[in-house]
PDB file of N, CA and C in Angstrom:
ATOM      1  N   MET A   1     180.334 159.039 131.614  1.00  0.00           N
ATOM      2  CA  MET A   1     180.227 157.555 131.804  1.00  0.00           C
ATOM      3  C   MET A   1     179.997 157.116 130.397  1.00  0.00           C
ATOM      4  N   ALA A   2     180.494 156.012 130.052  1.00  0.00           N
ATOM      5  CA  ALA A   2     180.100 155.350 128.624  1.00  0.00           C
ATOM      6  C   ALA A   2     178.795 154.786 128.646  1.00  0.00           C
ATOM      7  N   ASP A   3     178.209 154.640 127.549  1.00  0.00           N
ATOM      8  CA  ASP A   3     176.811 154.047 127.251  1.00  0.00           C
ATOM      9  C   ASP A   3     177.127 152.469 127.401  1.00  0.00           C
ATOM     10  N   GLU A   4     175.937 151.882 127.783  1.00  0.00           N
ATOM     11  CA  GLU A   4     176.015 150.409 128.110  1.00  0.00           C
ATOM     12  C   GLU A   4     176.361 149.703 126.790  1.00  0.00           C
ATOM     13  N   ILE A   5     176.950 148.585 126.963  1.00  0.00           N
ATOM     14  CA  ILE A   5     177.254 147.864 125.696  1.00  0.00           C
ATOM     15  C   ILE A   5     176.281 146.809 125.378  1.00  0.00           C
ATOM     16  N   ASP A   6     176.223 146.579 124.077  1.00  0.00           N
ATOM     17  CA  ASP A   6     174.950 145.605 123.613  1.00  0.00           C
ATOM     18  C   ASP A   6     175.552 144.046 123.817  1.00  0.00           C
ATOM     19  N   ASP A   7     174.646 143.282 123.446  1.00  0.00           N
ATOM     20  CA  ASP A   7     174.773 141.677 123.687  1.00  0.00           C
ATOM     21  C   ASP A   7     176.135 141.240 122.992  1.00  0.00           C
ATOM     22  N   LEU A   8     176.434 141.649 121.708  1.00  0.00           N
ATOM     23  CA  LEU A   8     177.433 141.238 120.975  1.00  0.00           C
ATOM     24  C   LEU A   8     178.794 141.734 121.744  1.00  0.00           C
ATOM     25  N   GLU A   9     178.877 143.049 122.035  1.00  0.00           N
ATOM     26  CA  GLU A   9     179.998 143.662 122.603  1.00  0.00           C
ATOM     27  C   GLU A   9     180.315 142.862 124.082  1.00  0.00           C
ATOM     28  N   LEU A  10     179.329 142.636 124.770  1.00  0.00           N
ATOM     29  CA  LEU A  10     179.361 141.990 126.057  1.00  0.00           C
ATOM     30  C   LEU A  10     180.007 140.552 125.728  1.00  0.00           C
ATOM     31  N   ALA A  11     179.411 139.895 124.852  1.00  0.00           N
ATOM     32  CA  ALA A  11     179.988 138.451 124.471  1.00  0.00           C
ATOM     33  C   ALA A  11     181.464 138.459 124.094  1.00  0.00           C
ATOM     34  N   ILE A  12     181.804 139.453 123.288  1.00  0.00           N
ATOM     35  CA  ILE A  12     183.265 139.607 122.831  1.00  0.00           C
ATOM     36  C   ILE A  12     184.107 139.959 124.081  1.00  0.00           C
ATOM     37  N   LEU A  13     183.569 140.821 124.867  1.00  0.00           N
ATOM     38  CA  LEU A  13     184.424 141.086 126.078  1.00  0.00           C
ATOM     39  C   LEU A  13     184.564 139.883 126.964  1.00  0.00           C
ATOM     40  N   ARG A  14     183.408 139.106 127.199  1.00  0.00           N
ATOM     41  CA  ARG A  14     183.527 137.953 127.878  1.00  0.00           C
ATOM     42  C   ARG A  14     184.538 136.948 127.338  1.00  0.00           C
ATOM     43  N   ALA A  15     184.314 136.717 126.184  1.00  0.00           N
ATOM     44  CA  ALA A  15     185.326 135.730 125.400  1.00  0.00           C
ATOM     45  C   ALA A  15     186.695 136.198 125.663  1.00  0.00           C
ATOM     46  N   ILE A  16     187.127 137.433 125.443  1.00  0.00           N
ATOM     47  CA  ILE A  16     188.553 137.781 125.754  1.00  0.00           C
ATOM     48  C   ILE A  16     188.889 137.576 127.102  1.00  0.00           C
ATOM     49  N   VAL A  17     188.119 137.824 128.101  1.00  0.00           N
ATOM     50  CA  VAL A  17     188.360 137.620 129.443  1.00  0.00           C
ATOM     51  C   VAL A  17     188.472 136.182 129.943  1.00  0.00           C
ATOM     52  N   ARG A  18     187.400 135.433 129.543  1.00  0.00           N
ATOM     53  CA  ARG A  18     187.248 134.005 129.900  1.00  0.00           C
ATOM     54  C   ARG A  18     188.375 133.241 129.245  1.00  0.00           C
ATOM     55  N   TRP A  19     188.707 133.545 127.948  1.00  0.00           N
ATOM     56  CA  TRP A  19     189.618 132.652 127.244  1.00  0.00           C
ATOM     57  C   TRP A  19     191.113 133.115 127.385  1.00  0.00           C
ATOM     58  N   GLY A  20     191.273 134.342 128.044  1.00  0.00           N
ATOM     59  CA  GLY A  20     192.582 134.912 128.233  1.00  0.00           C
ATOM     60  C   GLY A  20     193.217 135.179 126.820  1.00  0.00           C
ATOM     61  N   LEU A  21     192.378 135.586 125.797  1.00  0.00           N
ATOM     62  CA  LEU A  21     192.760 135.942 124.578  1.00  0.00           C
ATOM     63  C   LEU A  21     193.820 137.098 124.642  1.00  0.00           C
ATOM     64  N   GLU A  22     194.938 137.170 123.692  1.00  0.00           N
ATOM     65  CA  GLU A  22     195.826 138.223 123.778  1.00  0.00           C
ATOM     66  C   GLU A  22     196.012 138.857 122.250  1.00  0.00           C
ATOM     67  N   PRO A  23     196.307 139.986 122.180  1.00  0.00           N
ATOM     68  CA  PRO A  23     196.561 140.623 120.950  1.00  0.00           C
ATOM     69  C   PRO A  23     197.521 139.746 120.117  1.00  0.00           C
ATOM     70  N   GLY A  24     197.421 139.665 118.767  1.00  0.00           N
ATOM     71  CA  GLY A  24     198.156 138.826 118.001  1.00  0.00           C
ATOM     72  C   GLY A  24     199.651 139.496 117.779  1.00  0.00           C
ATOM     73  N   PRO A  25     200.376 139.025 117.036  1.00  0.00           N
ATOM     74  CA  PRO A  25     201.803 139.451 116.817  1.00  0.00           C
ATOM     75  C   PRO A  25     201.856 141.027 116.311  1.00  0.00           C
ATOM     76  N   THR A  26     200.897 141.436 115.701  1.00  0.00           N
ATOM     77  CA  THR A  26     200.853 142.919 115.362  1.00  0.00           C
ATOM     78  C   THR A  26     200.192 143.730 116.550  1.00  0.00           C
ATOM     79  N   GLY A  27     199.560 143.169 117.275  1.00  0.00           N
ATOM     80  CA  GLY A  27     198.964 143.839 118.576  1.00  0.00           C
ATOM     81  C   GLY A  27     197.769 144.627 118.135  1.00  0.00           C
ATOM     82  N   ASN A  28     197.102 144.309 116.995  1.00  0.00           N
ATOM     83  CA  ASN A  28     196.017 145.188 116.444  1.00  0.00           C
ATOM     84  C   ASN A  28     194.690 144.656 117.066  1.00  0.00           C
ATOM     85  N   ARG A  29     193.711 145.582 117.089  1.00  0.00           N
ATOM     86  CA  ARG A  29     192.342 145.346 117.627  1.00  0.00           C
ATOM     87  C   ARG A  29     191.591 144.236 116.835  1.00  0.00           C
ATOM     88  N   HIS A  30     191.947 144.346 115.480  1.00  0.00           N
ATOM     89  CA  HIS A  30     191.141 143.552 114.612  1.00  0.00           C
ATOM     90  C   HIS A  30     191.625 142.075 114.812  1.00  0.00           C
ATOM     91  N   GLU A  31     192.761 141.690 115.096  1.00  0.00           N
ATOM     92  CA  GLU A  31     193.172 140.228 115.382  1.00  0.00           C
ATOM     93  C   GLU A  31     192.497 139.808 116.662  1.00  0.00           C
ATOM     94  N   LEU A  32     192.472 140.607 117.801  1.00  0.00           N
ATOM     95  CA  LEU A  32     191.911 140.305 118.987  1.00  0.00           C
ATOM     96  C   LEU A  32     190.467 140.180 118.781  1.00  0.00           C
ATOM     97  N   GLY A  33     189.814 141.023 117.984  1.00  0.00           N
ATOM     98  CA  GLY A  33     188.456 140.851 117.650  1.00  0.00           C
ATOM     99  C   GLY A  33     188.121 139.457 116.969  1.00  0.00           C
ATOM    100  N   MET A  34     188.887 139.281 115.945  1.00  0.00           N
ATOM    101  CA  MET A  34     188.618 137.968 115.282  1.00  0.00           C
ATOM    102  C   MET A  34     188.703 136.753 116.119  1.00  0.00           C
ATOM    103  N   ALA A  35     189.688 136.674 117.125  1.00  0.00           N
ATOM    104  CA  ALA A  35     189.956 135.504 117.894  1.00  0.00           C
ATOM    105  C   ALA A  35     188.544 135.551 118.763  1.00  0.00           C
ATOM    106  N   ALA A  36     188.195 136.667 119.332  1.00  0.00           N
ATOM    107  CA  ALA A  36     187.026 136.652 120.291  1.00  0.00           C
ATOM    108  C   ALA A  36     185.887 136.239 119.491  1.00  0.00           C
ATOM    109  N   ILE A  37     185.659 136.698 118.346  1.00  0.00           N
ATOM    110  CA  ILE A  37     184.316 136.208 117.555  1.00  0.00           C
ATOM    111  C   ILE A  37     184.348 134.840 117.218  1.00  0.00           C
ATOM    112  N   GLN A  38     185.585 134.250 117.095  1.00  0.00           N
ATOM    113  CA  GLN A  38     185.661 132.739 116.830  1.00  0.00           C
ATOM    114  C   GLN A  38     185.009 132.025 117.990  1.00  0.00           C
ATOM    115  N   LYS A  39     185.362 132.468 119.139  1.00  0.00           N
ATOM    116  CA  LYS A  39     184.808 131.942 120.473  1.00  0.00           C
ATOM    117  C   LYS A  39     183.432 132.067 120.543  1.00  0.00           C
ATOM    118  N   VAL A  40     183.009 133.343 120.245  1.00  0.00           N
ATOM    119  CA  VAL A  40     181.495 133.808 120.432  1.00  0.00           C
ATOM    120  C   VAL A  40     180.687 132.856 119.347  1.00  0.00           C
ATOM    121  N   HIS A  41     181.210 132.691 118.327  1.00  0.00           N
ATOM    122  CA  HIS A  41     180.622 132.028 117.249  1.00  0.00           C
ATOM    123  C   HIS A  41     180.318 130.404 117.834  1.00  0.00           C
ATOM    124  N   VAL A  42     181.335 129.893 118.125  1.00  0.00           N
ATOM    125  CA  VAL A  42     181.402 128.486 118.619  1.00  0.00           C
ATOM    126  C   VAL A  42     180.319 128.313 119.931  1.00  0.00           C
ATOM    127  N   GLU A  43     180.615 129.240 120.848  1.00  0.00           N
ATOM    128  CA  GLU A  43     179.661 129.272 121.976  1.00  0.00           C
ATOM    129  C   GLU A  43     178.165 129.437 121.621  1.00  0.00           C
ATOM    130  N   ARG A  44     177.798 130.139 120.568  1.00  0.00           N
ATOM    131  CA  ARG A  44     176.517 130.291 120.272  1.00  0.00           C
ATOM    132  C   ARG A  44     176.061 129.191 119.216  1.00  0.00           C
ATOM    133  N   GLY A  45     176.780 128.299 118.892  1.00  0.00           N
ATOM    134  CA  GLY A  45     176.533 127.135 117.899  1.00  0.00           C
ATOM    135  C   GLY A  45     176.023 127.916 116.609  1.00  0.00           C
ATOM    136  N   GLY A  46     176.768 128.824 116.021  1.00  0.00           N
ATOM    137  CA  GLY A  46     176.395 129.514 114.977  1.00  0.00           C
ATOM    138  C   GLY A  46     176.540 128.977 113.658  1.00  0.00           C
ATOM    139  N   THR A  47     175.861 129.336 112.708  1.00  0.00           N
ATOM    140  CA  THR A  47     175.919 128.882 111.313  1.00  0.00           C
ATOM    141  C   THR A  47     176.939 129.625 110.539  1.00  0.00           C
ATOM    142  N   PRO A  48     177.332 129.290 109.183  1.00  0.00           N
ATOM    143  CA  PRO A  48     178.125 130.277 108.359  1.00  0.00           C
ATOM    144  C   PRO A  48     177.570 131.735 108.212  1.00  0.00           C
ATOM    145  N   ASP A  49     176.285 131.626 108.226  1.00  0.00           N
ATOM    146  CA  ASP A  49     175.641 133.104 108.017  1.00  0.00           C
ATOM    147  C   ASP A  49     175.990 133.874 109.342  1.00  0.00           C
ATOM    148  N   ASP A  50     175.750 133.192 110.401  1.00  0.00           N
ATOM    149  CA  ASP A  50     176.061 133.901 111.693  1.00  0.00           C
ATOM    150  C   ASP A  50     177.584 134.329 111.756  1.00  0.00           C
ATOM    151  N   TRP A  51     178.570 133.739 111.310  1.00  0.00           N
ATOM    152  CA  TRP A  51     179.853 133.961 111.221  1.00  0.00           C
ATOM    153  C   TRP A  51     180.171 135.276 110.369  1.00  0.00           C
ATOM    154  N   TYR A  52     179.430 135.389 109.270  1.00  0.00           N
ATOM    155  CA  TYR A  52     179.673 136.603 108.420  1.00  0.00           C
ATOM    156  C   TYR A  52     179.066 137.847 109.132  1.00  0.00           C
ATOM    157  N   THR A  53     177.858 137.579 109.842  1.00  0.00           N
ATOM    158  CA  THR A  53     177.386 138.676 110.432  1.00  0.00           C
ATOM    159  C   THR A  53     178.194 139.102 111.715  1.00  0.00           C
ATOM    160  N   LEU A  54     178.869 138.171 112.420  1.00  0.00           N
ATOM    161  CA  LEU A  54     179.798 138.562 113.427  1.00  0.00           C
ATOM    162  C   LEU A  54     180.892 139.233 112.984  1.00  0.00           C
ATOM    163  N   LYS A  55     181.486 138.778 111.799  1.00  0.00           N
ATOM    164  CA  LYS A  55     182.686 139.372 111.217  1.00  0.00           C
ATOM    165  C   LYS A  55     182.388 140.809 110.629  1.00  0.00           C
ATOM    166  N   ARG A  56     181.094 141.131 110.375  1.00  0.00           N
ATOM    167  CA  ARG A  56     180.930 142.473 109.714  1.00  0.00           C
ATOM    168  C   ARG A  56     180.657 143.345 110.977  1.00  0.00           C
ATOM    169  N   LEU A  57     180.145 142.842 112.090  1.00  0.00           N
ATOM    170  CA  LEU A  57     179.883 143.585 113.299  1.00  0.00           C
ATOM    171  C   LEU A  57     181.101 143.790 114.265  1.00  0.00           C
ATOM    172  N   MET A  58     181.936 142.923 113.950  1.00  0.00           N
ATOM    173  CA  MET A  58     183.088 142.916 115.115  1.00  0.00           C
ATOM    174  C   MET A  58     183.936 144.253 115.227  1.00  0.00           C
ATOM    175  N   PRO A  59     184.282 144.995 113.975  1.00  0.00           N
ATOM    176  CA  PRO A  59     185.104 146.048 114.070  1.00  0.00           C
ATOM    177  C   PRO A  59     184.491 147.202 114.856  1.00  0.00           C
ATOM    178  N   HIS A  60     183.087 147.445 114.823  1.00  0.00           N
ATOM    179  CA  HIS A  60     182.416 148.335 115.530  1.00  0.00           C
ATOM    180  C   HIS A  60     182.415 147.985 117.081  1.00  0.00           C
ATOM    181  N   ALA A  61     182.180 146.698 117.213  1.00  0.00           N
ATOM    182  CA  ALA A  61     182.030 146.142 118.665  1.00  0.00           C
ATOM    183  C   ALA A  61     183.349 146.433 119.396  1.00  0.00           C
ATOM    184  N   MET A  62     184.452 146.116 118.768  1.00  0.00           N
ATOM    185  CA  MET A  62     185.805 146.355 119.300  1.00  0.00           C
ATOM    186  C   MET A  62     185.994 147.890 119.578  1.00  0.00           C
ATOM    187  N   GLU A  63     185.705 148.732 118.679  1.00  0.00           N
ATOM    188  CA  GLU A  63     185.886 150.147 118.847  1.00  0.00           C
ATOM    189  C   GLU A  63     185.109 150.543 120.120  1.00  0.00           C
ATOM    190  N   THR A  64     183.854 150.090 120.164  1.00  0.00           N
ATOM    191  CA  THR A  64     182.975 150.525 121.287  1.00  0.00           C
ATOM    192  C   THR A  64     183.778 150.012 122.687  1.00  0.00           C
ATOM    193  N   LEU A  65     184.160 148.793 122.712  1.00  0.00           N
ATOM    194  CA  LEU A  65     184.812 148.338 123.852  1.00  0.00           C
ATOM    195  C   LEU A  65     186.123 149.091 124.335  1.00  0.00           C
ATOM    196  N   VAL A  66     186.902 149.394 123.183  1.00  0.00           N
ATOM    197  CA  VAL A  66     188.062 150.141 123.577  1.00  0.00           C
ATOM    198  C   VAL A  66     187.899 151.650 123.903  1.00  0.00           C
ATOM    199  N   LEU A  67     187.230 152.179 123.061  1.00  0.00           N
ATOM    200  CA  LEU A  67     187.034 153.604 123.207  1.00  0.00           C
ATOM    201  C   LEU A  67     186.067 153.890 124.253  1.00  0.00           C
ATOM    202  N   GLY A  68     185.066 153.010 124.600  1.00  0.00           N
ATOM    203  CA  GLY A  68     184.192 153.249 125.570  1.00  0.00           C
ATOM    204  C   GLY A  68     184.724 152.909 126.895  1.00  0.00           C
ATOM    205  N   GLY A  69     185.964 152.597 126.955  1.00  0.00           N
ATOM    206  CA  GLY A  69     186.747 152.203 128.276  1.00  0.00           C
ATOM    207  C   GLY A  69     186.490 150.882 128.980  1.00  0.00           C
ATOM    208  N   TYR A  70     186.021 149.942 128.228  1.00  0.00           N
ATOM    209  CA  TYR A  70     185.689 148.707 128.784  1.00  0.00           C
ATOM    210  C   TYR A  70     186.817 147.677 128.711  1.00  0.00           C
ATOM    211  N   LEU A  71     187.679 147.924 127.601  1.00  0.00           N
ATOM    212  CA  LEU A  71     188.780 147.017 127.338  1.00  0.00           C
ATOM    213  C   LEU A  71     190.078 147.918 127.151  1.00  0.00           C
ATOM    214  N   ASP A  72     191.085 147.301 127.775  1.00  0.00           N
ATOM    215  CA  ASP A  72     192.361 147.858 127.565  1.00  0.00           C
ATOM    216  C   ASP A  72     193.002 147.094 126.322  1.00  0.00           C
ATOM    217  N   GLU A  73     193.104 147.988 125.337  1.00  0.00           N
ATOM    218  CA  GLU A  73     193.590 147.232 123.939  1.00  0.00           C
ATOM    219  C   GLU A  73     194.896 146.778 124.102  1.00  0.00           C
ATOM    220  N   ASP A  74     195.958 147.534 124.979  1.00  0.00           N
ATOM    221  CA  ASP A  74     197.265 146.939 124.858  1.00  0.00           C
ATOM    222  C   ASP A  74     197.540 145.580 125.562  1.00  0.00           C
ATOM    223  N   THR A  75     196.663 145.561 126.832  1.00  0.00           N
ATOM    224  CA  THR A  75     196.867 144.278 127.509  1.00  0.00           C
ATOM    225  C   THR A  75     195.734 143.278 127.351  1.00  0.00           C
ATOM    226  N   ALA A  76     194.693 143.665 126.434  1.00  0.00           N
ATOM    227  CA  ALA A  76     193.683 142.763 126.286  1.00  0.00           C
ATOM    228  C   ALA A  76     193.087 142.103 127.580  1.00  0.00           C
ATOM    229  N   THR A  77     192.734 143.229 128.529  1.00  0.00           N
ATOM    230  CA  THR A  77     192.125 142.955 129.792  1.00  0.00           C
ATOM    231  C   THR A  77     190.965 143.997 129.935  1.00  0.00           C
ATOM    232  N   ALA A  78     189.977 143.399 130.706  1.00  0.00           N
ATOM    233  CA  ALA A  78     188.728 144.160 130.962  1.00  0.00           C
ATOM    234  C   ALA A  78     189.262 145.309 132.019  1.00  0.00           C
ATOM    235  N   THR A  79     188.672 146.616 131.864  1.00  0.00           N
ATOM    236  CA  THR A  79     189.038 147.647 132.720  1.00  0.00           C
ATOM    237  C   THR A  79     188.012 147.537 133.980  1.00  0.00           C
ATOM    238  N   SER A  80     188.039 148.351 134.933  1.00  0.00           N
ATOM    239  CA  SER A  80     186.970 148.229 136.041  1.00  0.00           C
ATOM    240  C   SER A  80     185.771 148.388 135.372  1.00  0.00           C
ATOM    241  N   LEU A  81     185.589 149.207 134.452  1.00  0.00           N
ATOM    242  CA  LEU A  81     184.097 149.426 133.889  1.00  0.00           C
ATOM    243  C   LEU A  81     183.712 148.258 133.203  1.00  0.00           C
ATOM    244  N   GLY A  82     184.677 147.493 132.459  1.00  0.00           N
ATOM    245  CA  GLY A  82     184.563 146.242 131.675  1.00  0.00           C
ATOM    246  C   GLY A  82     184.065 145.127 132.766  1.00  0.00           C
ATOM    247  N   HIS A  83     184.636 145.137 133.864  1.00  0.00           N
ATOM    248  CA  HIS A  83     184.361 144.174 134.969  1.00  0.00           C
ATOM    249  C   HIS A  83     183.078 144.219 135.351  1.00  0.00           C
ATOM    250  N   ARG A  84     182.537 145.562 135.695  1.00  0.00           N
ATOM    251  CA  ARG A  84     181.318 145.821 136.005  1.00  0.00           C
ATOM    252  C   ARG A  84     180.150 145.403 135.060  1.00  0.00           C
ATOM    253  N   ALA A  85     180.454 145.657 133.802  1.00  0.00           N
ATOM    254  CA  ALA A  85     179.620 145.239 132.680  1.00  0.00           C
ATOM    255  C   ALA A  85     179.450 143.639 132.751  1.00  0.00           C
ATOM    256  N   LEU A  86     180.686 142.940 133.016  1.00  0.00           N
ATOM    257  CA  LEU A  86     180.618 141.504 132.815  1.00  0.00           C
ATOM    258  C   LEU A  86     179.841 140.993 134.180  1.00  0.00           C
ATOM    259  N   ASN A  87     179.871 141.754 135.117  1.00  0.00           N
ATOM    260  CA  ASN A  87     179.252 141.274 136.493  1.00  0.00           C
ATOM    261  C   ASN A  87     177.777 141.625 136.615  1.00  0.00           C
ATOM    262  N   ARG A  88     177.242 142.182 135.685  1.00  0.00           N
ATOM    263  CA  ARG A  88     175.816 142.634 135.697  1.00  0.00           C
ATOM    264  C   ARG A  88     174.975 141.339 135.470  1.00  0.00           C
TER     265      ARG A  88
END
């Protein structure tokens, strides 16, 4: 079983699911993560410094979500494990 996800990873997963974000034209994880952290940044009322922190942490967070089995990278949907995390 995968480790629990942290607050940022949960916020990114929640943004992807809530806003129905989809992979960009290239279908890569980075584009999806950037779209998600834009939503997270706005929801948190972040500052420019917060944006750079989110941008720096996002690649690891997306990797955790995909490789940990919380997010289906191809469809940008939460897996059953991801839904359990969102419902906690």
